[in-house]
Amino acid sequence: MKITMIGAGYVGLVTGACFAEFGFDVVCMDKDENKIKSLNLGIIPIYEPGLDSLVSQGVKNKRLTFTTELNKSVGTSDVVMIAVGTPSRRGDGHADLSYVYQAAKDIAAAINGYTIIVTKSTVPVGTGEEVSDIIRKERPDLVEGIDIDVASNPE
Ligand SMILES: NC(=O)c1ccc[n+]([C@@H]2O[C@H](COP(=O)([O-])OP(=O)(O)OC[C@H]3O[C@@H](n4cnc5c(N)ncnc54)[C@H](O)[C@@H]3O)[C@@H](O)[C@H]2O)c1
């Protein structure tokens, strides 16, 4: 099974490395070019005990790769996980979901067959419906219940 992780931060990188350890093929995608460059050089941008060895093992086994290009992996993935940031919004303190919505739009453009989209970011109840709506609006060619499903797997 192939998984694309959108967002290679604390949650995305750790989750991606663990799934690679379980034997899945994982592509960690992030729009931060410096982060991806570092990861491709074997430099782990965050501290998490044991993560460096998990990542290097995954890379060595060719089960864990890193990219800035979403198009390259989403179209061939069974599962796409959204693990982008949801910072508190100035003023009202609510989660800023703009990164999640942007990720949904980016995923929509790249889907190429049945795909399960999983929200891993911390999001309010109802966000899964919104992600589904965004993808269906962007891709009216998808058929309800056949081409995508949206699941929630909060960190
Ligand atoms: N860090 C934790 O311990 C923790 C715990 C529980 C829940 N969470 C939740 O998990 C989510 C992710 O948190 P984090 O700490 O991993 O954040 P993070 O800031 O470390 O990582 C988010 C990554 O997403 C990338 N990104 C943003 N928009 C993108 C896009 N459109 N395409 C590709 N990449 C994109 C950013 O460049 C960044 O590298 C948040 O919702 C957070 O609230 C985090």
mmCIF file of C-alpha atoms and ligand atoms in Angstrom:
data_model
loop_
_atom_site.group_PDB
_atom_site.id
_atom_site.type_symbol
_atom_site.label_atom_id
_atom_site.label_comp_id
_atom_site.label_asym_id
_atom_site.label_seq_id
_atom_site.Cartn_x
_atom_site.Cartn_y
_atom_site.Cartn_z
ATOM 1 C CA MET A 1 0.000 0.000 0.000
ATOM 2 C CA LYS A 2 1.265 3.445 -0.873
ATOM 3 C CA ILE A 3 0.727 6.454 1.384
ATOM 4 C CA THR A 4 1.420 10.100 0.646
ATOM 5 C CA MET A 5 1.840 12.301 3.701
ATOM 6 C CA ILE A 6 1.122 15.971 2.995
ATOM 7 C CA GLY A 7 3.192 17.965 5.479
ATOM 8 C CA ALA A 8 6.477 16.576 6.801
ATOM 9 C CA GLY A 9 6.465 18.324 10.167
ATOM 10 C CA TYR A 10 6.351 16.847 13.663
ATOM 11 C CA VAL A 11 3.276 14.773 12.936
ATOM 12 C CA GLY A 12 3.734 13.992 9.233
ATOM 13 C CA LEU A 13 7.383 12.998 9.395
ATOM 14 C CA VAL A 14 7.017 10.828 12.496
ATOM 15 C CA THR A 15 3.848 9.139 11.198
ATOM 16 C CA GLY A 16 5.354 8.648 7.748
ATOM 17 C CA ALA A 17 8.543 7.120 9.167
ATOM 18 C CA CYS A 18 6.486 4.757 11.357
ATOM 19 C CA PHE A 19 4.305 3.624 8.438
ATOM 20 C CA ALA A 20 7.463 2.964 6.398
ATOM 21 C CA GLU A 21 8.763 0.885 9.317
ATOM 22 C CA PHE A 22 5.499 -1.134 9.214
ATOM 23 C CA GLY A 23 6.251 -1.934 5.560
ATOM 24 C CA PHE A 24 4.157 0.584 3.634
ATOM 25 C CA ASP A 25 5.559 2.708 0.824
ATOM 26 C CA VAL A 26 5.500 6.278 2.085
ATOM 27 C CA VAL A 27 6.151 9.544 0.290
ATOM 28 C CA CYS A 28 6.446 12.548 2.601
ATOM 29 C CA MET A 29 5.548 15.662 0.655
ATOM 30 C CA ASP A 30 6.132 19.189 1.929
ATOM 31 C CA LYS A 31 6.069 22.535 0.177
ATOM 32 C CA ASP A 32 9.042 23.689 2.282
ATOM 33 C CA GLU A 33 11.948 23.105 -0.093
ATOM 34 C CA ASN A 34 14.608 23.494 2.609
ATOM 35 C CA LYS A 35 12.944 20.853 4.768
ATOM 36 C CA ILE A 36 12.785 18.385 1.895
ATOM 37 C CA LYS A 37 16.344 19.185 0.839
ATOM 38 C CA SER A 38 17.541 18.477 4.396
ATOM 39 C CA LEU A 39 15.581 15.247 4.627
ATOM 40 C CA ASN A 40 16.995 14.084 1.299
ATOM 41 C CA LEU A 41 20.466 14.749 2.723
ATOM 42 C CA GLY A 42 19.632 12.652 5.779
ATOM 43 C CA ILE A 43 19.295 15.672 8.083
ATOM 44 C CA ILE A 44 16.269 15.426 10.388
ATOM 45 C CA PRO A 45 14.878 18.931 10.981
ATOM 46 C CA ILE A 46 13.226 18.092 14.332
ATOM 47 C CA TYR A 47 14.234 16.260 17.486
ATOM 48 C CA GLU A 48 12.277 13.117 18.249
ATOM 49 C CA PRO A 49 14.028 10.226 19.999
ATOM 50 C CA GLY A 50 14.704 7.359 17.552
ATOM 51 C CA LEU A 51 13.370 9.220 14.534
ATOM 52 C CA ASP A 52 16.736 9.546 12.795
ATOM 53 C CA SER A 53 17.287 5.781 12.730
ATOM 54 C CA LEU A 54 13.674 5.112 11.615
ATOM 55 C CA VAL A 55 14.067 7.610 8.767
ATOM 56 C CA SER A 56 17.454 6.310 7.638
ATOM 57 C CA GLN A 57 16.148 2.729 7.744
ATOM 58 C CA GLY A 58 13.089 3.704 5.659
ATOM 59 C CA VAL A 59 15.234 5.535 3.124
ATOM 60 C CA LYS A 60 17.675 2.617 2.938
ATOM 61 C CA ASN A 61 14.800 0.163 2.338
ATOM 62 C CA LYS A 62 13.393 2.539 -0.310
ATOM 63 C CA ARG A 63 10.090 2.644 1.560
ATOM 64 C CA LEU A 64 10.423 6.297 2.585
ATOM 65 C CA THR A 65 11.016 9.152 0.154
ATOM 66 C CA PHE A 66 10.669 12.928 0.291
ATOM 67 C CA THR A 67 9.429 15.367 -2.294
ATOM 68 C CA THR A 68 8.072 18.865 -2.837
ATOM 69 C CA GLU A 69 6.043 17.649 -5.804
ATOM 70 C CA LEU A 70 2.599 16.503 -4.772
ATOM 71 C CA ASN A 71 1.671 15.454 -8.323
ATOM 72 C CA LYS A 72 4.387 12.844 -8.366
ATOM 73 C CA SER A 73 2.895 10.648 -5.665
ATOM 74 C CA VAL A 74 -0.773 11.454 -4.962
ATOM 75 C CA GLY A 75 -1.990 9.991 -8.268
ATOM 76 C CA THR A 76 -0.469 6.610 -7.441
ATOM 77 C CA SER A 77 -1.296 6.532 -3.710
ATOM 78 C CA ASP A 78 -3.988 4.463 -1.991
ATOM 79 C CA VAL A 79 -4.073 6.790 0.995
ATOM 80 C CA VAL A 80 -3.255 10.504 1.240
ATOM 81 C CA MET A 81 -2.877 11.936 4.733
ATOM 82 C CA ILE A 82 -3.174 15.641 5.461
ATOM 83 C CA ALA A 83 -0.759 16.553 8.269
ATOM 84 C CA VAL A 84 -0.301 20.267 7.651
ATOM 85 C CA GLY A 85 -0.302 22.907 10.365
ATOM 86 C CA THR A 86 -3.497 24.378 11.844
ATOM 87 C CA PRO A 87 -2.198 27.361 13.844
ATOM 88 C CA SER A 88 -4.514 29.338 16.118
ATOM 89 C CA ARG A 89 -6.110 32.195 14.232
ATOM 90 C CA ARG A 90 -5.354 35.711 15.475
ATOM 91 C CA GLY A 91 -8.289 37.277 17.255
ATOM 92 C CA ASP A 92 -10.654 34.369 17.852
ATOM 93 C CA GLY A 93 -8.122 31.583 18.549
ATOM 94 C CA HIS A 94 -9.918 29.138 16.239
ATOM 95 C CA ALA A 95 -7.801 26.764 14.170
ATOM 96 C CA ASP A 96 -6.707 28.303 10.868
ATOM 97 C CA LEU A 97 -7.769 25.661 8.368
ATOM 98 C CA SER A 98 -6.412 27.427 5.284
ATOM 99 C CA TYR A 99 -3.457 25.001 4.962
ATOM 100 C CA VAL A 100 -5.822 22.042 5.179
ATOM 101 C CA TYR A 101 -8.112 23.510 2.515
ATOM 102 C CA GLN A 102 -5.150 24.294 0.248
ATOM 103 C CA ALA A 103 -3.888 20.734 0.666
ATOM 104 C CA ALA A 104 -7.372 19.444 -0.266
ATOM 105 C CA LYS A 105 -7.327 21.537 -3.453
ATOM 106 C CA ASP A 106 -3.823 20.351 -4.337
ATOM 107 C CA ILE A 107 -4.825 16.729 -3.739
ATOM 108 C CA ALA A 108 -7.971 17.128 -5.852
ATOM 109 C CA ALA A 109 -5.930 18.198 -8.845
ATOM 110 C CA ALA A 110 -3.687 15.142 -8.591
ATOM 111 C CA ILE A 111 -6.159 12.327 -7.803
ATOM 112 C CA ASN A 112 -6.116 9.600 -10.379
ATOM 113 C CA GLY A 113 -8.392 6.794 -9.144
ATOM 114 C CA TYR A 114 -9.861 5.626 -5.853
ATOM 115 C CA THR A 115 -8.090 7.363 -2.966
ATOM 116 C CA ILE A 116 -8.718 7.586 0.763
ATOM 117 C CA ILE A 117 -8.003 11.056 2.119
ATOM 118 C CA VAL A 118 -7.238 11.127 5.833
ATOM 119 C CA THR A 119 -7.222 14.251 7.975
ATOM 120 C CA LYS A 120 -4.424 13.847 10.508
ATOM 121 C CA SER A 121 -4.177 17.542 11.356
ATOM 122 C CA THR A 122 -6.148 18.669 14.409
ATOM 123 C CA VAL A 123 -9.382 19.984 12.899
ATOM 124 C CA PRO A 124 -12.900 20.730 14.151
ATOM 125 C CA VAL A 125 -15.800 18.331 13.629
ATOM 126 C CA GLY A 126 -17.173 18.760 10.109
ATOM 127 C CA THR A 127 -13.818 19.426 8.436
ATOM 128 C CA GLY A 128 -13.899 16.006 6.760
ATOM 129 C CA GLU A 129 -17.146 17.025 5.020
ATOM 130 C CA GLU A 130 -15.510 20.277 3.948
ATOM 131 C CA VAL A 131 -12.454 18.477 2.590
ATOM 132 C CA SER A 132 -14.750 16.136 0.681
ATOM 133 C CA ASP A 133 -16.768 19.083 -0.684
ATOM 134 C CA ILE A 134 -13.613 20.935 -1.785
ATOM 135 C CA ILE A 135 -12.309 17.887 -3.624
ATOM 136 C CA ARG A 136 -15.663 17.182 -5.288
ATOM 137 C CA LYS A 137 -16.057 20.819 -6.316
ATOM 138 C CA GLU A 138 -12.582 20.808 -7.862
ATOM 139 C CA ARG A 139 -13.162 17.446 -9.474
ATOM 140 C CA PRO A 140 -16.801 17.075 -10.562
ATOM 141 C CA ASP A 141 -15.716 14.027 -12.564
ATOM 142 C CA LEU A 142 -15.369 12.031 -9.316
ATOM 143 C CA VAL A 143 -18.411 9.937 -8.416
ATOM 144 C CA GLU A 144 -19.754 10.013 -4.840
ATOM 145 C CA GLY A 145 -18.563 7.029 -2.816
ATOM 146 C CA ILE A 146 -16.491 5.585 -5.604
ATOM 147 C CA ASP A 147 -13.476 7.724 -6.274
ATOM 148 C CA ILE A 148 -12.661 9.172 -2.845
ATOM 149 C CA ASP A 149 -13.516 8.651 0.763
ATOM 150 C CA VAL A 150 -12.486 10.954 3.582
ATOM 151 C CA ALA A 151 -11.507 9.572 6.972
ATOM 152 C CA SER A 152 -10.353 11.142 10.228
ATOM 153 C CA ASN A 153 -7.277 9.967 12.112
ATOM 154 C CA PRO A 154 -6.339 12.848 14.398
ATOM 155 C CA GLU A 155 -2.918 12.815 16.015
HETATM 156 N N1 LIG B 1 3.277 18.508 16.921
HETATM 157 C C1 LIG B 1 2.502 17.835 17.772
HETATM 158 O O1 LIG B 1 2.958 17.301 18.803
HETATM 159 C C2 LIG B 1 1.033 17.665 17.482
HETATM 160 C C3 LIG B 1 0.259 16.899 18.353
HETATM 161 C C4 LIG B 1 -1.084 16.728 18.097
HETATM 162 C C5 LIG B 1 -1.648 17.312 16.980
HETATM 163 N N2 LIG B 1 -0.894 18.069 16.137
HETATM 164 C C6 LIG B 1 -1.549 18.646 14.952
HETATM 165 O O2 LIG B 1 -0.995 18.069 13.786
HETATM 166 C C7 LIG B 1 -0.980 19.028 12.726
HETATM 167 C C8 LIG B 1 0.440 19.202 12.203
HETATM 168 O O3 LIG B 1 1.233 19.696 13.268
HETATM 169 P P1 LIG B 1 2.819 19.703 13.198
HETATM 170 O O4 LIG B 1 3.288 20.001 14.568
HETATM 171 O O5 LIG B 1 3.293 18.475 12.507
HETATM 172 O O6 LIG B 1 3.038 20.985 12.265
HETATM 173 P P2 LIG B 1 4.404 21.452 11.572
HETATM 174 O O7 LIG B 1 4.301 22.939 11.432
HETATM 175 O O8 LIG B 1 5.589 20.856 12.257
HETATM 176 O O9 LIG B 1 4.336 20.789 10.112
HETATM 177 C C9 LIG B 1 3.389 21.151 9.158
HETATM 178 C C10 LIG B 1 4.065 21.044 7.806
HETATM 179 O O10 LIG B 1 3.067 21.198 6.788
HETATM 180 C C11 LIG B 1 3.684 21.836 5.690
HETATM 181 N N3 LIG B 1 2.622 22.348 4.816
HETATM 182 C C12 LIG B 1 1.716 23.330 5.043
HETATM 183 N N4 LIG B 1 0.880 23.465 4.004
HETATM 184 C C13 LIG B 1 1.255 22.529 3.086
HETATM 185 C C14 LIG B 1 0.764 22.159 1.801
HETATM 186 N N5 LIG B 1 -0.307 22.765 1.233
HETATM 187 N N6 LIG B 1 1.393 21.176 1.135
HETATM 188 C C15 LIG B 1 2.468 20.557 1.698
HETATM 189 N N7 LIG B 1 2.979 20.847 2.911
HETATM 190 C C16 LIG B 1 2.372 21.826 3.596
HETATM 191 C C17 LIG B 1 4.573 22.896 6.327
HETATM 192 O O11 LIG B 1 5.584 23.318 5.431
HETATM 193 C C18 LIG B 1 5.122 22.127 7.531
HETATM 194 O O12 LIG B 1 6.353 21.498 7.241
HETATM 195 C C19 LIG B 1 -1.586 20.304 13.314
HETATM 196 O O13 LIG B 1 -2.982 20.301 13.045
HETATM 197 C C20 LIG B 1 -1.344 20.148 14.796
HETATM 198 O O14 LIG B 1 -2.292 20.872 15.571
HETATM 199 C C21 LIG B 1 0.434 18.259 16.363
#
